[in-house]
Each structure stands twice: as structure tokens, then as C-alpha cells.
PDB file of C-alpha atoms in Angstrom:
ATOM      1  CA  MET A1004      35.578 -42.895 -18.128  1.00  0.00           C
ATOM      2  CA  ARG A1005      34.056 -46.273 -18.889  1.00  0.00           C
ATOM      3  CA  PRO A1006      31.153 -46.322 -21.392  1.00  0.00           C
ATOM      4  CA  GLY A1007      28.874 -47.975 -18.811  1.00  0.00           C
ATOM      5  CA  ARG A1008      29.593 -45.263 -16.252  1.00  0.00           C
ATOM      6  CA  ARG A1009      29.116 -42.513 -18.836  1.00  0.00           C
ATOM      7  CA  ARG A1010      25.761 -43.990 -19.807  1.00  0.00           C
ATOM      8  CA  ALA A1011      24.675 -44.271 -16.150  1.00  0.00           C
ATOM      9  CA  LEU A1012      25.604 -40.631 -15.529  1.00  0.00           C
ATOM     10  CA  ALA A1013      23.737 -39.518 -18.655  1.00  0.00           C
ATOM     11  CA  LEU A1014      20.631 -41.475 -17.652  1.00  0.00           C
ATOM     12  CA  GLY A1015      20.891 -40.069 -14.138  1.00  0.00           C
ATOM     13  CA  GLY A1016      20.994 -36.526 -15.571  1.00  0.00           C
ATOM     14  CA  VAL A1017      17.954 -37.206 -17.741  1.00  0.00           C
ATOM     15  CA  ALA A1018      16.099 -38.656 -14.752  1.00  0.00           C
ATOM     16  CA  ALA A1019      16.959 -35.632 -12.593  1.00  0.00           C
ATOM     17  CA  ALA A1020      15.787 -33.228 -15.304  1.00  0.00           C
ATOM     18  CA  ALA A1021      12.554 -35.189 -15.711  1.00  0.00           C
ATOM     19  CA  ALA A1022      11.964 -35.102 -11.954  1.00  0.00           C
ATOM     20  CA  VAL A1023      12.478 -31.341 -11.805  1.00  0.00           C
ATOM     21  CA  GLY A1024      10.243 -30.819 -14.840  1.00  0.00           C
ATOM     22  CA  GLY A1025       7.605 -33.127 -13.419  1.00  0.00           C
ATOM     23  CA  ALA A1026       7.618 -31.289 -10.099  1.00  0.00           C
ATOM     24  CA  PHE A1027       7.168 -27.974 -11.905  1.00  0.00           C
ATOM     25  CA  VAL A1028       4.347 -29.244 -14.121  1.00  0.00           C
ATOM     26  CA  GLY A1029       2.772 -30.995 -11.122  1.00  0.00           C
ATOM     27  CA  ALA A1030       2.778 -27.762  -9.152  1.00  0.00           C
ATOM     28  CA  LEU A1031       1.054 -25.997 -12.044  1.00  0.00           C
ATOM     29  CA  VAL A1032      -1.559 -28.739 -12.312  1.00  0.00           C
ATOM     30  CA  VAL A1033      -2.247 -28.631  -8.564  1.00  0.00           C
ATOM     31  CA  GLN A1034      -2.438 -24.843  -8.684  1.00  0.00           C
ATOM     32  CA  SER A1035      -4.832 -24.793 -11.613  1.00  0.00           C
ATOM     33  CA  GLY A1036      -6.910 -27.427  -9.831  1.00  0.00           C
ATOM     34  CA  SER A1037      -7.079 -25.282  -6.713  1.00  0.00           C
ATOM     35  CA  GLY A1038      -9.415 -22.789  -8.354  1.00  0.00           C
ATOM     36  CA  ALA A1039      -6.949 -19.928  -7.885  1.00  0.00           C
ATOM     37  CA  ALA A1040      -6.233 -19.684 -11.622  1.00  0.00           C
ATOM     38  CA  ARG A1041      -9.956 -19.538 -12.370  1.00  0.00           C
ATOM     39  CA  LEU A1042     -10.493 -16.879  -9.707  1.00  0.00           C
ATOM     40  CA  LEU A1043      -7.605 -14.745 -10.982  1.00  0.00           C
ATOM     41  CA  SER A1044      -8.903 -14.808 -14.538  1.00  0.00           C
ATOM     42  CA  ALA A1045     -12.620 -14.410 -13.754  1.00  0.00           C
ATOM     43  CA  SER A1046     -14.252 -11.120 -14.770  1.00  0.00           C
ATOM     44  CA  PHE A1047     -16.210  -9.025 -12.310  1.00  0.00           C
ATOM     45  CA  LEU A1048     -17.698  -5.543 -12.538  1.00  0.00           C
ATOM     46  CA  ASP A1049     -16.563  -2.915 -10.065  1.00  0.00           C
ATOM     47  CA  LEU A1050     -18.969  -0.360  -8.608  1.00  0.00           C
ATOM     48  CA  GLU A1051     -18.298   1.999 -11.529  1.00  0.00           C
ATOM     49  CA  GLY A1052     -19.264  -0.700 -14.037  1.00  0.00           C
ATOM     50  CA  ARG A1053     -15.720  -1.446 -15.251  1.00  0.00           C
ATOM     51  CA  THR A1054     -14.627  -5.024 -15.881  1.00  0.00           C
ATOM     52  CA  ARG A1055     -11.927  -6.133 -13.444  1.00  0.00           C
ATOM     53  CA  ARG A1056      -9.874  -9.288 -12.905  1.00  0.00           C
ATOM     54  CA  LEU A1057      -8.074 -10.195  -9.708  1.00  0.00           C
ATOM     55  CA  ARG A1058      -4.839 -10.781 -11.616  1.00  0.00           C
ATOM     56  CA  GLU A1059      -4.631  -6.946 -11.753  1.00  0.00           C
ATOM     57  CA  TRP A1060      -3.463  -7.101  -8.145  1.00  0.00           C
ATOM     58  CA  ARG A1061      -0.823  -9.813  -8.647  1.00  0.00           C
ATOM     59  CA  GLY A1062       2.266  -9.074  -6.590  1.00  0.00           C
ATOM     60  CA  GLN A1063       0.170  -8.255  -3.546  1.00  0.00           C
ATOM     61  CA  VAL A1064      -1.221 -10.566  -0.912  1.00  0.00           C
ATOM     62  CA  LEU A1065      -4.937 -10.790  -1.707  1.00  0.00           C
ATOM     63  CA  VAL A1066      -7.754 -11.391   0.731  1.00  0.00           C
ATOM     64  CA  CYS A1067     -10.729 -12.207  -1.502  1.00  0.00           C
ATOM     65  CA  ASN A1068     -13.885 -12.006   0.573  1.00  0.00           C
ATOM     66  CA  PHE A1069     -17.065 -13.460  -0.934  1.00  0.00           C
ATOM     67  CA  TRP A1070     -20.027 -11.883   0.804  1.00  0.00           C
ATOM     68  CA  ALA A1071     -23.518 -10.393   0.425  1.00  0.00           C
ATOM     69  CA  THR A1072     -25.316  -7.423   1.957  1.00  0.00           C
ATOM     70  CA  TRP A1073     -28.082  -9.697   3.289  1.00  0.00           C
ATOM     71  CA  CYS A1074     -25.588 -11.970   5.122  1.00  0.00           C
ATOM     72  CA  THR A1075     -25.331 -10.996   8.806  1.00  0.00           C
ATOM     73  CA  PRO A1076     -21.876 -12.561   9.481  1.00  0.00           C
ATOM     74  CA  CYS A1077     -20.637 -10.893   6.281  1.00  0.00           C
ATOM     75  CA  ARG A1078     -21.829  -7.503   7.477  1.00  0.00           C
ATOM     76  CA  GLU A1079     -20.163  -8.045  10.853  1.00  0.00           C
ATOM     77  CA  GLU A1080     -16.846  -8.998   9.216  1.00  0.00           C
ATOM     78  CA  VAL A1081     -16.525  -5.936   6.966  1.00  0.00           C
ATOM     79  CA  PRO A1082     -15.260  -3.515   9.685  1.00  0.00           C
ATOM     80  CA  LEU A1083     -12.488  -6.029  10.472  1.00  0.00           C
ATOM     81  CA  LEU A1084     -11.487  -6.115   6.803  1.00  0.00           C
ATOM     82  CA  VAL A1085     -11.560  -2.301   6.596  1.00  0.00           C
ATOM     83  CA  ALA A1086      -9.204  -2.123   9.614  1.00  0.00           C
ATOM     84  CA  ALA A1087      -6.915  -4.825   8.187  1.00  0.00           C
ATOM     85  CA  LYS A1088      -6.612  -2.967   4.886  1.00  0.00           C
ATOM     86  CA  GLN A1089      -5.686   0.232   6.712  1.00  0.00           C
ATOM     87  CA  HIS A1090      -3.154  -1.526   8.945  1.00  0.00           C
ATOM     88  CA  TYR A1091      -1.409  -3.741   6.363  1.00  0.00           C
ATOM     89  CA  VAL A1092      -1.650  -1.803   3.096  1.00  0.00           C
ATOM     90  CA  ALA A1093       1.980  -0.632   3.352  1.00  0.00           C
ATOM     91  CA  LYS A1094       3.096  -4.268   3.556  1.00  0.00           C
ATOM     92  CA  GLY A1095       1.426  -5.147   0.257  1.00  0.00           C
ATOM     93  CA  LEU A1096      -2.058  -6.265   1.293  1.00  0.00           C
ATOM     94  CA  GLU A1097      -5.121  -5.799  -0.862  1.00  0.00           C
ATOM     95  CA  ILE A1098      -8.584  -6.863   0.158  1.00  0.00           C
ATOM     96  CA  ILE A1099     -11.145  -7.488  -2.546  1.00  0.00           C
ATOM     97  CA  GLY A1100     -14.819  -7.709  -1.650  1.00  0.00           C
ATOM     98  CA  ILE A1101     -16.688  -9.948  -4.078  1.00  0.00           C
ATOM     99  CA  GLY A1102     -20.337  -9.240  -3.469  1.00  0.00           C
ATOM    100  CA  ILE A1103     -22.938 -11.733  -4.580  1.00  0.00           C
ATOM    101  CA  ASP A1104     -25.637  -9.107  -4.698  1.00  0.00           C
ATOM    102  CA  HIS A1105     -26.975  -6.182  -6.738  1.00  0.00           C
ATOM    103  CA  ALA A1106     -24.482  -3.406  -7.507  1.00  0.00           C
ATOM    104  CA  SER A1107     -26.743  -0.726  -6.007  1.00  0.00           C
ATOM    105  CA  LYS A1108     -26.956  -2.586  -2.683  1.00  0.00           C
ATOM    106  CA  ILE A1109     -23.186  -3.136  -2.589  1.00  0.00           C
ATOM    107  CA  ARG A1110     -22.564   0.534  -3.439  1.00  0.00           C
ATOM    108  CA  ASP A1111     -24.860   1.719  -0.616  1.00  0.00           C
ATOM    109  CA  PHE A1112     -23.312  -0.733   1.827  1.00  0.00           C
ATOM    110  CA  ALA A1113     -19.763   0.331   0.894  1.00  0.00           C
ATOM    111  CA  ALA A1114     -20.651   3.989   1.473  1.00  0.00           C
ATOM    112  CA  ASN A1115     -22.379   3.317   4.813  1.00  0.00           C
ATOM    113  CA  TYR A1116     -19.471   1.210   6.111  1.00  0.00           C
ATOM    114  CA  SER A1117     -16.682   3.422   4.676  1.00  0.00           C
ATOM    115  CA  VAL A1118     -15.209   0.458   2.803  1.00  0.00           C
ATOM    116  CA  ASN A1119     -11.639   1.278   1.771  1.00  0.00           C
ATOM    117  CA  TYR A1120     -11.010  -1.648  -0.562  1.00  0.00           C
ATOM    118  CA  PRO A1121     -12.263  -2.572  -4.029  1.00  0.00           C
ATOM    119  CA  MET A1122     -15.759  -4.021  -4.177  1.00  0.00           C
ATOM    120  CA  LEU A1123     -16.650  -6.208  -7.126  1.00  0.00           C
ATOM    121  CA  VAL A1124     -20.070  -7.443  -8.181  1.00  0.00           C
ATOM    122  CA  ALA A1125     -20.381 -11.171  -8.754  1.00  0.00           C
ATOM    123  CA  GLY A1126     -22.946 -13.135 -10.697  1.00  0.00           C
ATOM    124  CA  SER A1127     -24.264 -16.602 -10.071  1.00  0.00           C
ATOM    125  CA  GLU A1128     -21.259 -18.164 -11.880  1.00  0.00           C
ATOM    126  CA  THR A1129     -19.220 -17.153  -8.837  1.00  0.00           C
ATOM    127  CA  ILE A1130     -20.836 -19.986  -6.883  1.00  0.00           C
ATOM    128  CA  GLU A1131     -18.924 -22.484  -9.056  1.00  0.00           C
ATOM    129  CA  ILE A1132     -15.679 -20.562  -8.529  1.00  0.00           C
ATOM    130  CA  MET A1133     -16.211 -20.756  -4.757  1.00  0.00           C
ATOM    131  CA  ARG A1134     -16.828 -24.501  -5.047  1.00  0.00           C
ATOM    132  CA  ASP A1135     -13.603 -24.888  -7.064  1.00  0.00           C
ATOM    133  CA  LEU A1136     -11.829 -23.080  -4.232  1.00  0.00           C
ATOM    134  CA  GLY A1137     -13.100 -25.543  -1.623  1.00  0.00           C
ATOM    135  CA  ASN A1138     -16.413 -24.037  -0.511  1.00  0.00           C
ATOM    136  CA  LYS A1139     -18.589 -26.992  -1.534  1.00  0.00           C
ATOM    137  CA  ALA A1140     -21.608 -25.605   0.346  1.00  0.00           C
ATOM    138  CA  ALA A1141     -21.263 -22.205  -1.374  1.00  0.00           C
ATOM    139  CA  ALA A1142     -21.909 -20.570   2.002  1.00  0.00           C
ATOM    140  CA  LEU A1143     -21.011 -16.997   2.970  1.00  0.00           C
ATOM    141  CA  PRO A1144     -18.849 -15.349   4.073  1.00  0.00           C
ATOM    142  CA  TYR A1145     -16.037 -17.191   2.387  1.00  0.00           C
ATOM    143  CA  THR A1146     -12.521 -15.808   2.239  1.00  0.00           C
ATOM    144  CA  VAL A1147      -9.673 -16.949   0.015  1.00  0.00           C
ATOM    145  CA  LEU A1148      -6.092 -15.834   0.558  1.00  0.00           C
ATOM    146  CA  LEU A1149      -3.697 -15.653  -2.377  1.00  0.00           C
ATOM    147  CA  ASP A1150       0.030 -15.099  -1.964  1.00  0.00           C
ATOM    148  CA  ARG A1151       2.008 -12.556  -3.989  1.00  0.00           C
ATOM    149  CA  SER A1152       2.378 -15.088  -6.821  1.00  0.00           C
ATOM    150  CA  GLY A1153      -1.362 -15.707  -7.012  1.00  0.00           C
ATOM    151  CA  ARG A1154      -1.195 -19.126  -5.372  1.00  0.00           C
ATOM    152  CA  LEU A1155      -3.891 -20.277  -3.002  1.00  0.00           C
ATOM    153  CA  ALA A1156      -2.492 -19.705   0.483  1.00  0.00           C
ATOM    154  CA  GLY A1157      -5.599 -20.433   2.530  1.00  0.00           C
ATOM    155  CA  GLN A1158      -9.347 -20.194   2.794  1.00  0.00           C
ATOM    156  CA  ARG A1159     -11.918 -19.749   5.501  1.00  0.00           C
ATOM    157  CA  LEU A1160     -15.611 -20.438   5.595  1.00  0.00           C
ATOM    158  CA  GLY A1161     -17.255 -18.091   8.072  1.00  0.00           C
ATOM    159  CA  ALA A1162     -16.185 -14.745   9.441  1.00  0.00           C
ATOM    160  CA  PHE A1163     -12.623 -14.157  10.585  1.00  0.00           C
ATOM    161  CA  HIS A1164     -11.855 -13.029  14.127  1.00  0.00           C
ATOM    162  CA  LYS A1165      -9.361 -10.197  14.595  1.00  0.00           C
ATOM    163  CA  GLU A1166      -6.526 -12.242  16.118  1.00  0.00           C
ATOM    164  CA  GLU A1167      -6.923 -15.060  13.620  1.00  0.00           C
ATOM    165  CA  LEU A1168      -6.827 -12.711  10.620  1.00  0.00           C
ATOM    166  CA  ALA A1169      -3.797 -10.867  12.014  1.00  0.00           C
ATOM    167  CA  GLN A1170      -1.914 -14.153  12.454  1.00  0.00           C
ATOM    168  CA  VAL A1171      -2.713 -15.318   8.918  1.00  0.00           C
ATOM    169  CA  LEU A1172      -1.754 -11.992   7.386  1.00  0.00           C
ATOM    170  CA  MET A1173       1.536 -11.735   9.266  1.00  0.00           C
ATOM    171  CA  GLY A1174       2.452 -15.187   7.938  1.00  0.00           C
ATOM    172  CA  LEU A1175       1.801 -14.063   4.368  1.00  0.00           C
ATOM    173  CA  LEU A1176       3.133 -10.509   4.590  1.00  0.00           C
ATOM    174  CA  GLY A1177       6.274 -11.354   6.563  1.00  0.00           C
TER     175      GLY A1177
END
């Protein structure tokens, strides 16, 4: 093989490796910029007072629903989320309620509505996490969907409707 050809092939190999590496690093940068990494590593208290992080549920499709007991559309959406959890749990779905409210109010609400998914208590710092995830207005309800790898797979400002949620979940759960 001619030295010029050998050099061209070597440079081509280096360029290909750099492109693959750049694509990988770029994907990580985009992902970390999406707010998903911050959400997965954020600490929240559950209703028993234990510190929890969403990364505990990695490997499952996560529906992270930011809500409050005083928010009427939030209250109306909870029965839909309870039904979705029941219907899709065997396919690897977990719903996480992230309540921007007092723990006692969330606990009472969860009991009254027979909530079958984890409820976490969020502080005011959660507003910035929601903004990082695309909710610039910090309005509620706000739902973020993470795939089994913890990547941001979608978000919705406002309450889901049954058919819309079913369609989204079937796309993520397969």
C-alpha cells in the first residue's frame, strides 16, 4: 500500500473515531442540558420523611407529575394517573407525584384519592428544575416523561387526557 493511501486511511479512521466520540459527548451534553440529569439527581422527601431520588427508578419508564393539592387541574388529573399506574405497571411504568405543597396536605390527598404511586414532597427549588425541563412559566400540572435510560422523552404542561396519555405511554412502553 502506498504511504499516501495509508496516511489517508489512518486520518479517515481518526476522523471517524472523533465523529463517533463527538456524537456521544454531544448527546450527553444535550441530555444534561435537558434538565433530566438534574431531576434524576434531585433529592425529595417521601411521605414517610425519607430522602428519595428519581434515579432509584431507573430502568422503568417514569411519568413525573409536578402538582399541588390546591391546583384544580392537578386534582382532576390524579385519577387518570392512578388508573395508568394500575394498567401499565406490568410493562415497567412508574408514576411519581412531585407535590409542591406541605407533606401533610399531600398525605391527606393521597389517602383520599387512593393514590397508588410514590408521592414526593418538593420545595421551592423544584421551580428551577421545572424551568430547566422546559416549563418556563413554572405552571402546574406539569408532567415529564423519562425513558428507561433516564432520558427526557417528553413533557406536557397542563393535564393529560386519557387517550393522549395512553398513546404516549404505549410509545414508550412498547
